[in-house]
XYZ file of C-alpha atoms in Angstrom:
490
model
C 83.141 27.257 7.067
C 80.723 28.435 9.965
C 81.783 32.356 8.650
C 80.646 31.597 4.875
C 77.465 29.725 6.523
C 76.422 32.417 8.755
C 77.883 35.693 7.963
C 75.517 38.342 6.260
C 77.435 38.563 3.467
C 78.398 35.190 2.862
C 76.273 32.650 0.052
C 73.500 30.461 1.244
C 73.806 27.182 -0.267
C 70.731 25.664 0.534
C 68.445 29.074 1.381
C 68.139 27.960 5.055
C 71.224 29.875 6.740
C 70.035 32.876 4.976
C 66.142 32.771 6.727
C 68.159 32.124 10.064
C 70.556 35.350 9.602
C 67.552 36.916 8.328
C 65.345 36.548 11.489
C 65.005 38.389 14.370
C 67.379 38.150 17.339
C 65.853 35.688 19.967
C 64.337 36.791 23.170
C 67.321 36.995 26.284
C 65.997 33.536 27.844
C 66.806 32.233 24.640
C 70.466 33.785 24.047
C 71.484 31.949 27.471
C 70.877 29.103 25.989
C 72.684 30.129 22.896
C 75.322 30.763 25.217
C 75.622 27.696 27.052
C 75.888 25.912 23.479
C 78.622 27.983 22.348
C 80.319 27.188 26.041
C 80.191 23.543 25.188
C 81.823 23.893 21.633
C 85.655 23.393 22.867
C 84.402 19.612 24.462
C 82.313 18.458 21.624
C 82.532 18.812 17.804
C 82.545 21.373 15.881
C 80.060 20.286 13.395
C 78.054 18.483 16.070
C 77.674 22.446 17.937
C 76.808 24.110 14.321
C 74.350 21.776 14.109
C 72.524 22.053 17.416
C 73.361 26.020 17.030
C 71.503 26.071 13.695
C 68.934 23.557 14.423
C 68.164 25.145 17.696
C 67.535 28.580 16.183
C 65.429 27.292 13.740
C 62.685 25.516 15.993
C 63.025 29.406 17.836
C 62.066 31.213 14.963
C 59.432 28.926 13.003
C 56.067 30.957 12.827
C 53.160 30.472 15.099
C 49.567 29.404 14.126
C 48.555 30.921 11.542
C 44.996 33.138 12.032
C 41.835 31.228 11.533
C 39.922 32.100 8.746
C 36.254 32.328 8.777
C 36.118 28.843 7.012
C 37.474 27.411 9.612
C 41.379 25.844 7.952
C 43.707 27.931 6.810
C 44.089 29.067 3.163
C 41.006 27.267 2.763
C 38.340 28.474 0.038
C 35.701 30.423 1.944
C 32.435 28.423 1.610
C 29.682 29.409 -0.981
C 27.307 31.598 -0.568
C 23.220 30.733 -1.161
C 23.026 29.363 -5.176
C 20.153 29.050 -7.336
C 18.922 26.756 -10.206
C 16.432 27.346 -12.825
C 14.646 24.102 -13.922
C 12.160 23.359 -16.219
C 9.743 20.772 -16.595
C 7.667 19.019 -19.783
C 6.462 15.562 -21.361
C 8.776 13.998 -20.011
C 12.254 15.814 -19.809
C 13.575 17.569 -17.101
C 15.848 19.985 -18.055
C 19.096 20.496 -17.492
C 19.134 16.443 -16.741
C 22.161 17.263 -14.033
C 23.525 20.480 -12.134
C 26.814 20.246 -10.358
C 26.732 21.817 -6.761
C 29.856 23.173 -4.809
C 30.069 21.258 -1.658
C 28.754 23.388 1.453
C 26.230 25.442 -1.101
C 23.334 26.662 0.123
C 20.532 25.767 -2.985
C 17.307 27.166 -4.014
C 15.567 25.420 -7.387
C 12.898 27.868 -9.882
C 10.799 25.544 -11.099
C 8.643 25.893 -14.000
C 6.038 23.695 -15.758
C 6.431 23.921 -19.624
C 4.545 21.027 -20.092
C 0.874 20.223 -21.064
C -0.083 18.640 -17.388
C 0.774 18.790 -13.584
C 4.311 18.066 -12.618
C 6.109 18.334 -9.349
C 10.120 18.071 -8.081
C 10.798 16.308 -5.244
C 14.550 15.603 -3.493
C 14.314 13.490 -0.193
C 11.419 15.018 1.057
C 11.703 18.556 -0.544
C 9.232 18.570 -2.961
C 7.276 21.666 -5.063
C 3.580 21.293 -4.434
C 2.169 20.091 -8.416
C 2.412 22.914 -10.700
C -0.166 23.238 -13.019
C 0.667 23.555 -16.819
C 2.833 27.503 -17.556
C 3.352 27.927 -13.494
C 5.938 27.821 -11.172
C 6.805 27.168 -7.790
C 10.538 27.588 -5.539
C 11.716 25.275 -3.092
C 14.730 25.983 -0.896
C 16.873 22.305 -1.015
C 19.069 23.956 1.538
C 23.431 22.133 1.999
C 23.397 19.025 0.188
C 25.834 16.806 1.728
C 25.831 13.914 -1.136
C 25.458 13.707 -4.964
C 21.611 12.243 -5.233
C 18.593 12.529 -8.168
C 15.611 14.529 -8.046
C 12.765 13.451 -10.363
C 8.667 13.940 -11.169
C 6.234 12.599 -8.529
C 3.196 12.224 -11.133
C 3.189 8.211 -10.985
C 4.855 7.328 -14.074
C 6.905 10.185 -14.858
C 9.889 9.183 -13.160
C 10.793 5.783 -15.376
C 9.430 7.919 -18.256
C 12.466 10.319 -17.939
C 11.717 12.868 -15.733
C 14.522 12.724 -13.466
C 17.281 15.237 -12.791
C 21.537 13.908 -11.679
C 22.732 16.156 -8.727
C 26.193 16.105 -8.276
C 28.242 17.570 -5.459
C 31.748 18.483 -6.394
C 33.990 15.971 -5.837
C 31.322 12.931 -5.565
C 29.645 10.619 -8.062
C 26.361 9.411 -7.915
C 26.501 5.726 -7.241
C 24.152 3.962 -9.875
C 20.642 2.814 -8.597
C 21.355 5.358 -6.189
C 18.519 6.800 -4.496
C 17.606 10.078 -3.292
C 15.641 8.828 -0.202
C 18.789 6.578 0.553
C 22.415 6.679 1.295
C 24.016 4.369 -1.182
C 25.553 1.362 0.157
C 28.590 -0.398 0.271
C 29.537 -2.952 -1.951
C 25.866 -3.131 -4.030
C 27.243 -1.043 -6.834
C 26.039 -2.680 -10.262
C 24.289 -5.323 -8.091
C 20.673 -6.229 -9.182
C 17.874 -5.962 -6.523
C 15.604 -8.651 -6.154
C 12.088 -7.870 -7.247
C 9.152 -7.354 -4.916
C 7.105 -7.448 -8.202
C 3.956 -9.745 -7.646
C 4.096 -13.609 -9.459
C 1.425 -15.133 -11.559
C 1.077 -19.169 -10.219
C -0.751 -20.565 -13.893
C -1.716 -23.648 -11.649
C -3.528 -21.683 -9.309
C -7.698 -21.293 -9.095
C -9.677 -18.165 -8.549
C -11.398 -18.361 -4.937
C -14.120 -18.922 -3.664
C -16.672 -15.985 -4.794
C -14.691 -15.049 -8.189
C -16.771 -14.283 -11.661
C -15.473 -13.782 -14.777
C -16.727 -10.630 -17.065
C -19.674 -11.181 -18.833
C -18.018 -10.829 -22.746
C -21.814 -10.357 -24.269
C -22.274 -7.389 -26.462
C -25.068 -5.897 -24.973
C -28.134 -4.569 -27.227
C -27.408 -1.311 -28.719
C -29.837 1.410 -26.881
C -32.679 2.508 -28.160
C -32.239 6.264 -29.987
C -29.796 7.813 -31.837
C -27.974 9.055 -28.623
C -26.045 7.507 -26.038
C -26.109 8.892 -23.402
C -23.199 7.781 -20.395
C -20.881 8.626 -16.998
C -17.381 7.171 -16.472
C -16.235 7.866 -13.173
C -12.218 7.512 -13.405
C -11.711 4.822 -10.282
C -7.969 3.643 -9.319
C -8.757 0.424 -7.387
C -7.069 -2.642 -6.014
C -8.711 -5.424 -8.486
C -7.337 -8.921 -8.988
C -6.065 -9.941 -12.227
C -4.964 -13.308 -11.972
C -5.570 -15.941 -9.364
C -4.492 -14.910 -5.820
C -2.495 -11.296 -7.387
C -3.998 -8.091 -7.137
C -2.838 -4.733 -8.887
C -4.450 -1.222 -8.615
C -5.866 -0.714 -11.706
C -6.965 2.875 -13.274
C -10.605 2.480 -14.576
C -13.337 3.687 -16.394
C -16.436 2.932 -14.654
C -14.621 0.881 -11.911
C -14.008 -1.898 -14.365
C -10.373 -2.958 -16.686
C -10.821 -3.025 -19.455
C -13.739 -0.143 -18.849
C -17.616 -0.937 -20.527
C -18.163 -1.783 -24.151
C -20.242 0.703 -25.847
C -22.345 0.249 -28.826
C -24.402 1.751 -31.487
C -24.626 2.360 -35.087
C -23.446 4.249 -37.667
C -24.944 8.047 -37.471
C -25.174 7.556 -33.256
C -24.187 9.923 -31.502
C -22.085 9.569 -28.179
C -22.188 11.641 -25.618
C -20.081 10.762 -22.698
C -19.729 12.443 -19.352
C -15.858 12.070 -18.309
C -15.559 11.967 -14.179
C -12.128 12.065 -12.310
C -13.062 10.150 -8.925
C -8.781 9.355 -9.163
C -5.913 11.005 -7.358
C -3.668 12.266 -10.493
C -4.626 13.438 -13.840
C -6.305 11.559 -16.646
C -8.181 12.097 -20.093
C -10.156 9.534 -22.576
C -9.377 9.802 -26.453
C -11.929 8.159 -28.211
C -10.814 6.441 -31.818
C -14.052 6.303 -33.002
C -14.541 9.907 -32.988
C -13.065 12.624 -34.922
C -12.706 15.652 -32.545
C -10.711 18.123 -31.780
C -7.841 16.343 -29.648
C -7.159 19.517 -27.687
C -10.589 20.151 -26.316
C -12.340 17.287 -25.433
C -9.345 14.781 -25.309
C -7.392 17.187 -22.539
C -6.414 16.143 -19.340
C -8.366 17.052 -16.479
C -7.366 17.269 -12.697
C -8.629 15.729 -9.898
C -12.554 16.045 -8.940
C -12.818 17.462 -12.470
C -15.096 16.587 -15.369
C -15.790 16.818 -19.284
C -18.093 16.266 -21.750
C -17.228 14.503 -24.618
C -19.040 14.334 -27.575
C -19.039 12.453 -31.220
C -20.433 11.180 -33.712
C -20.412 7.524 -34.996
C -19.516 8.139 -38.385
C -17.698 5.137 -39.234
C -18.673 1.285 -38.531
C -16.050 -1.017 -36.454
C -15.015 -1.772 -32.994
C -12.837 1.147 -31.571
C -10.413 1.545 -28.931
C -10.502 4.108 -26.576
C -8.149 5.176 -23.942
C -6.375 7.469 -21.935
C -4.286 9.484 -23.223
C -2.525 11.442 -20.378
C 1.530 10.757 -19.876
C 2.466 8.885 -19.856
C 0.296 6.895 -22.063
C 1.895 3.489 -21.624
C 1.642 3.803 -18.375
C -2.108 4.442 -18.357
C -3.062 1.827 -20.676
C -1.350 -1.020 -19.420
C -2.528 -0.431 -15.992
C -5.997 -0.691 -17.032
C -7.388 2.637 -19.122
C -8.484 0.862 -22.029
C -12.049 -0.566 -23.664
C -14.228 -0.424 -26.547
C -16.565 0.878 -29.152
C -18.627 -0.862 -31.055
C -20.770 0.738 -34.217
C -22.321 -1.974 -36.336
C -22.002 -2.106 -40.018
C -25.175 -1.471 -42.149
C -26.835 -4.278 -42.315
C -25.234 -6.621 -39.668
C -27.253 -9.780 -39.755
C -28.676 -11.467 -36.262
C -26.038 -14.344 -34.572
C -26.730 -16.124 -31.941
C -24.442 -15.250 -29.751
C -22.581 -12.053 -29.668
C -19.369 -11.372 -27.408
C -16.446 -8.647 -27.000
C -13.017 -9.539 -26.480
C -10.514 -6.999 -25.380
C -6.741 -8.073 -25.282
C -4.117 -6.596 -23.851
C -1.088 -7.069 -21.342
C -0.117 -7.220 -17.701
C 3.405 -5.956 -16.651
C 3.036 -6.921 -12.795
C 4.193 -4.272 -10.194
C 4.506 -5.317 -6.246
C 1.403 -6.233 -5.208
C -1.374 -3.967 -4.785
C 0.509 -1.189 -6.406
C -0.032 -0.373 -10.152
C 1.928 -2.036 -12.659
C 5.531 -1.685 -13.815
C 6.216 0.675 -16.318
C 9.535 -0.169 -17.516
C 8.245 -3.381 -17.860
C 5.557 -1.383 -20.108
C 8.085 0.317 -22.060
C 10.410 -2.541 -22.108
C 7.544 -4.863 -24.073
C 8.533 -7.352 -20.758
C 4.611 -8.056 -19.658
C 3.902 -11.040 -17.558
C 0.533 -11.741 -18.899
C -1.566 -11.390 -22.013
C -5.244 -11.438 -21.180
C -8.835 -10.734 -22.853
C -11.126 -8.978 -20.767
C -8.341 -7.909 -17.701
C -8.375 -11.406 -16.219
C -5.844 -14.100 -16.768
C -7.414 -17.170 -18.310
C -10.256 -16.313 -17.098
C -12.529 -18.148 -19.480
C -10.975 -20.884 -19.206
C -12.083 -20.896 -15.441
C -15.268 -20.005 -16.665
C -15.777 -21.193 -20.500
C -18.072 -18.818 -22.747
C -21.873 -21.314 -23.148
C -23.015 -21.805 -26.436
C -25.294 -24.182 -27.962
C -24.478 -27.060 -30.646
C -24.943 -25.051 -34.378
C -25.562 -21.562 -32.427
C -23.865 -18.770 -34.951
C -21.022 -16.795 -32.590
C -19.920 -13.781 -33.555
C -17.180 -12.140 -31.414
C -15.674 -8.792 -32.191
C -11.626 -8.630 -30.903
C -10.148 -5.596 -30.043
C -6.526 -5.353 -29.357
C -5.857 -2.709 -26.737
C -2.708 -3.290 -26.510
C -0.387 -1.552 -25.860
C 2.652 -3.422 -27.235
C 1.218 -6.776 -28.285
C -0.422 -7.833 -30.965
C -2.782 -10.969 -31.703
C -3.767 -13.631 -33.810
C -7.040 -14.849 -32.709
C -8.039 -18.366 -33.275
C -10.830 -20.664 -32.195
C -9.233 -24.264 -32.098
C -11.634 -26.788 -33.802
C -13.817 -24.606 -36.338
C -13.091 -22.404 -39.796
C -14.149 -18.538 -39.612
C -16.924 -17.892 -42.596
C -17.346 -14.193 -42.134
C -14.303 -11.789 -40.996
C -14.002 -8.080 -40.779
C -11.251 -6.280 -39.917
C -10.724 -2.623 -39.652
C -13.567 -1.350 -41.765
C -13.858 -4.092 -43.909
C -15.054 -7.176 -44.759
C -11.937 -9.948 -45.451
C -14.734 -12.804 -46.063
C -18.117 -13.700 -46.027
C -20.041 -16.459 -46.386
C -21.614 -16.393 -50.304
C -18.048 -15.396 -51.546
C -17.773 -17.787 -55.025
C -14.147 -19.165 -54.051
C -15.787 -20.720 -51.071
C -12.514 -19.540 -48.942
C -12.449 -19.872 -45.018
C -10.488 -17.784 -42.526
C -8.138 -19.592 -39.888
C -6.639 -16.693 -37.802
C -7.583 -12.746 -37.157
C -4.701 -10.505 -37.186
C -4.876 -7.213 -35.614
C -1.590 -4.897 -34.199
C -2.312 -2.902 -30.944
C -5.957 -0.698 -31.166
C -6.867 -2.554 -34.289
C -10.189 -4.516 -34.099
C -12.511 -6.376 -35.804
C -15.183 -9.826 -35.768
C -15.379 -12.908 -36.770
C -18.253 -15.279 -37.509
C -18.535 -19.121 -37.148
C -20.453 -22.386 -36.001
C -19.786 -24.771 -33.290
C -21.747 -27.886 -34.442
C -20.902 -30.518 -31.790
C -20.668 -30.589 -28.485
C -17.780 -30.254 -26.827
C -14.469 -27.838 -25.814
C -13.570 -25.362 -28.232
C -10.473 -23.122 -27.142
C -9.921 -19.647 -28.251
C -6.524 -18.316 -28.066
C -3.845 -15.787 -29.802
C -2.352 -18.191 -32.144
C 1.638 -15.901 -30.790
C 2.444 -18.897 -29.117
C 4.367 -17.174 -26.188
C 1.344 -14.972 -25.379
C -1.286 -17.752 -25.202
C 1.246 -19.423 -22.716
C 1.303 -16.120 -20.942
C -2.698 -15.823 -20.005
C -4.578 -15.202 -23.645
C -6.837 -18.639 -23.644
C -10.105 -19.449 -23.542
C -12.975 -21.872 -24.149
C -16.274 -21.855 -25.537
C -18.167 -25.155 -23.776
C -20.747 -26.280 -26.417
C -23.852 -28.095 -24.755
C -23.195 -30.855 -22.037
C -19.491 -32.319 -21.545
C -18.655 -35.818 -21.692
């Protein structure tokens, strides 16, 4: 048995004999030992000596340590070299959405701006400088040691899609992950609690507060109009004891009502006083969008210039990207160009609506709330309830004539004065109803969807408390109520 197991010409059943005749003779400290073994082999078993014999020789000639290899294990794969990425920017994509990274890399992004304003790429404190519009900038992001997100940071553009998935191989990105964090343990698919500023409907504006004055002022004298916005982003308060930052034209949400007549022309002297880009796009105008609707920078300006052809209360807004975002934190007012002929009221007033979609406080305002139609607040004039803090004067039989403009953006209205019937309503152009139609017909409600406007006409005869509101039930609940205080209450 020990011949067929050990010989050189005998089979190997199981491969090991054969690597043992195969080696290489041990070293002469070693073949005492073998030697004492083989002494012992009358006293003990047979199969007891093989074994220690065999066993013996094989701990003798088992290779050493392999060499290290420059990555440091061996047989491991050598680490990679310096990699490179192109990315591309736009309105509001970043593309590819995701790379995958070998672990250890060494990574450089090419980043270029096809888009139509500034955008920069930023990765835990990495970040291009903003590239202007067909430019391009390169960042070294150097050994990424987790799977993170890189994204846009023009405010806005990150929750409008601009954000790219960076995956290292053999990680996952944990969701909400992100890239200024580690993620943690155990809050996977767990719902952060929002820092988001609260709305208290019971509370009272302090001490100091005033409501916006909602009179139409005169038009100008002239067929020109001549004005400046200066684009502001300020911390304003919006509802009792909650402040935002707002974007503004002109330091005021919604920004100043102008007005003129059909055949004016407007001429109005754009001003960015803000820290990111911003535009105005005037509906009342019909202009090339491209050229005086563009986006301008930073301590840049622009003339823009129209023509009043048509009569109506317009919107205008900003238009840069993304849109929502501007609008609903504040970049929205009105137009107003009177019809031929408008007859003489009373009183005259403005009424802008539109929505609130808190943020934490003092920041600007949530835009996936925005995009999500999830607002906290509907308002007129940028203030929550604010006339019915401070209720709109009129006297008993005074004529009222209040032009609504839905700004938007999501919401639309259906404006209603509790207690009275509307005799005269235009909408969009033209007139629904006057007052000498034959089927004597009244008008309850105005309806308008986001940037539509129009006016109403009507009487308050006795004194009293005479609510306004958006007859959408959930929005008046939600900050879009007002009053009109006729003469002296009871």
């Amino acid at each position: 048995m020990s011949e067929n197991a050990s010989g050189p010409t005998g089979p190997a059943p199981h491969g090991s004999a054969r690597r043992v005749a195969d080696a290489p003779l041990p070293a002469a400290g070693n073949r005492r030992i073998l030697t004492l073994i083989s002494s012992l082999m009358p006293v003990i078993s047979g199969a007891v000596a093989l074994g220690l014999l065999v066993g013996f020789t094989l701990v003798l000639v088992q290779p050493g340590p392999a060499p290290v290899s420059a990555a440091g294990v061996a047989g491991a794969a050598p680490a990679p070299g310096p990699m490179s990425f192109e990315i591309e920017l736009g309105e509001m994509y970043v593309k590819p959405a995701s790379i995958d990274v070998p672990a250890g890399a060494d990574v450089t992004v090419h980043v270029t701006n096809r888009g139509t304003q500034q955008h920069t790429l930023a990765l835990e404190g990495r970040e291009t400088p903003l590239i202007d519009p067909g430019k391009s900038a390169t960042i070294r992001w150097g050994v990424l040691t987790r799977s993170t997100e890189a994204w846009c940071l023009v405010a806005g553009h990150k929750d409008s899609g601009m954000r790219m998935t960076i995956t290292i191989a053999g990680q996952t990105l944990a969701a909400g992950a992100a890239p200024d964090a580690a993620p943690t343990a155990g809050t996977e698919g767990t719902a952060a609690a929002s820092t988001d500023a609260k709305i208290d409907p019971s509370a009272k504006p302090g001490p100091g507060w005033q409501a916006m004055d909602p009179t139409l002022k005169p038009a100008e004298g002239g067929a020109t109009h001549e004005v400046t916005f200066h684009i502001q982003e300020k911390v304003m308060e919006v509802a009792p004891g909650v402040k935002q930052m707002r974007w503004t034209f002109a330091g005021t949400a919604p920004g100043p009502t102008l007005h003129g007549k059909v055949g004016d022309v407007f001429k109005v002297t754009l001003v960015n006083d803000g820290t990111m880009e911003h535009s105005i796009d005037f509906h009342a105008s019909k202009v090339a969008p491209n050229v005086q609707m563009r986006t301008i920078k930073p301590n840049e300006s622009l003339v823009y210039e129209f023509k009043a052809s048509y009569a109506g209360i317009f919107t205008y807004h900003c238009g840069a990207d993304p849109m929502i975002y501007h609008m609903g934190n504040g970049m929205v007012g009105a137009v107003v160009v009177d019809p031929p002929d408008l007859g003489k009221v009373d009183k005259e007033i403005v009424l802008v609506q539109s929505e609130l979609s808190l943020g934490p406080a003092g920041q600007p305002g949530d835009l996936k709330k925005m995009l999500a139609g999830a607002s906290d607040a509907v308002v007129f004039n940028g203030y929550f309830n604010q006339y019915a803090y401070t209720p709109i004067t009129v006297n008993p039989g005074d004529r009222v004539r209040a032009w609504v403009l839905d700004a938007g953006p999501n919401e639309n209205t259906a404006f209603h004065v509790v207690g009275t019937i509307f005799d005269t309503v235009w909408k969009e152009g033209a007139y629904l109803l006057q007052p000498n139609n034959p089927n004597k017909g009244g008008s309850q409600t105005l309806d308008l969807q986001p940037t539509q406007g129009g006016f109403v006409e009507f009487t308050l005869p006795d004194a009293g408390t005479y609510p306004f509101i958006t007859h959408k039930m959930m929005n008046m609940a939600k900050g879009a109520l007002g009053v009109f205080q006729v003469g002296e209450t009871k």
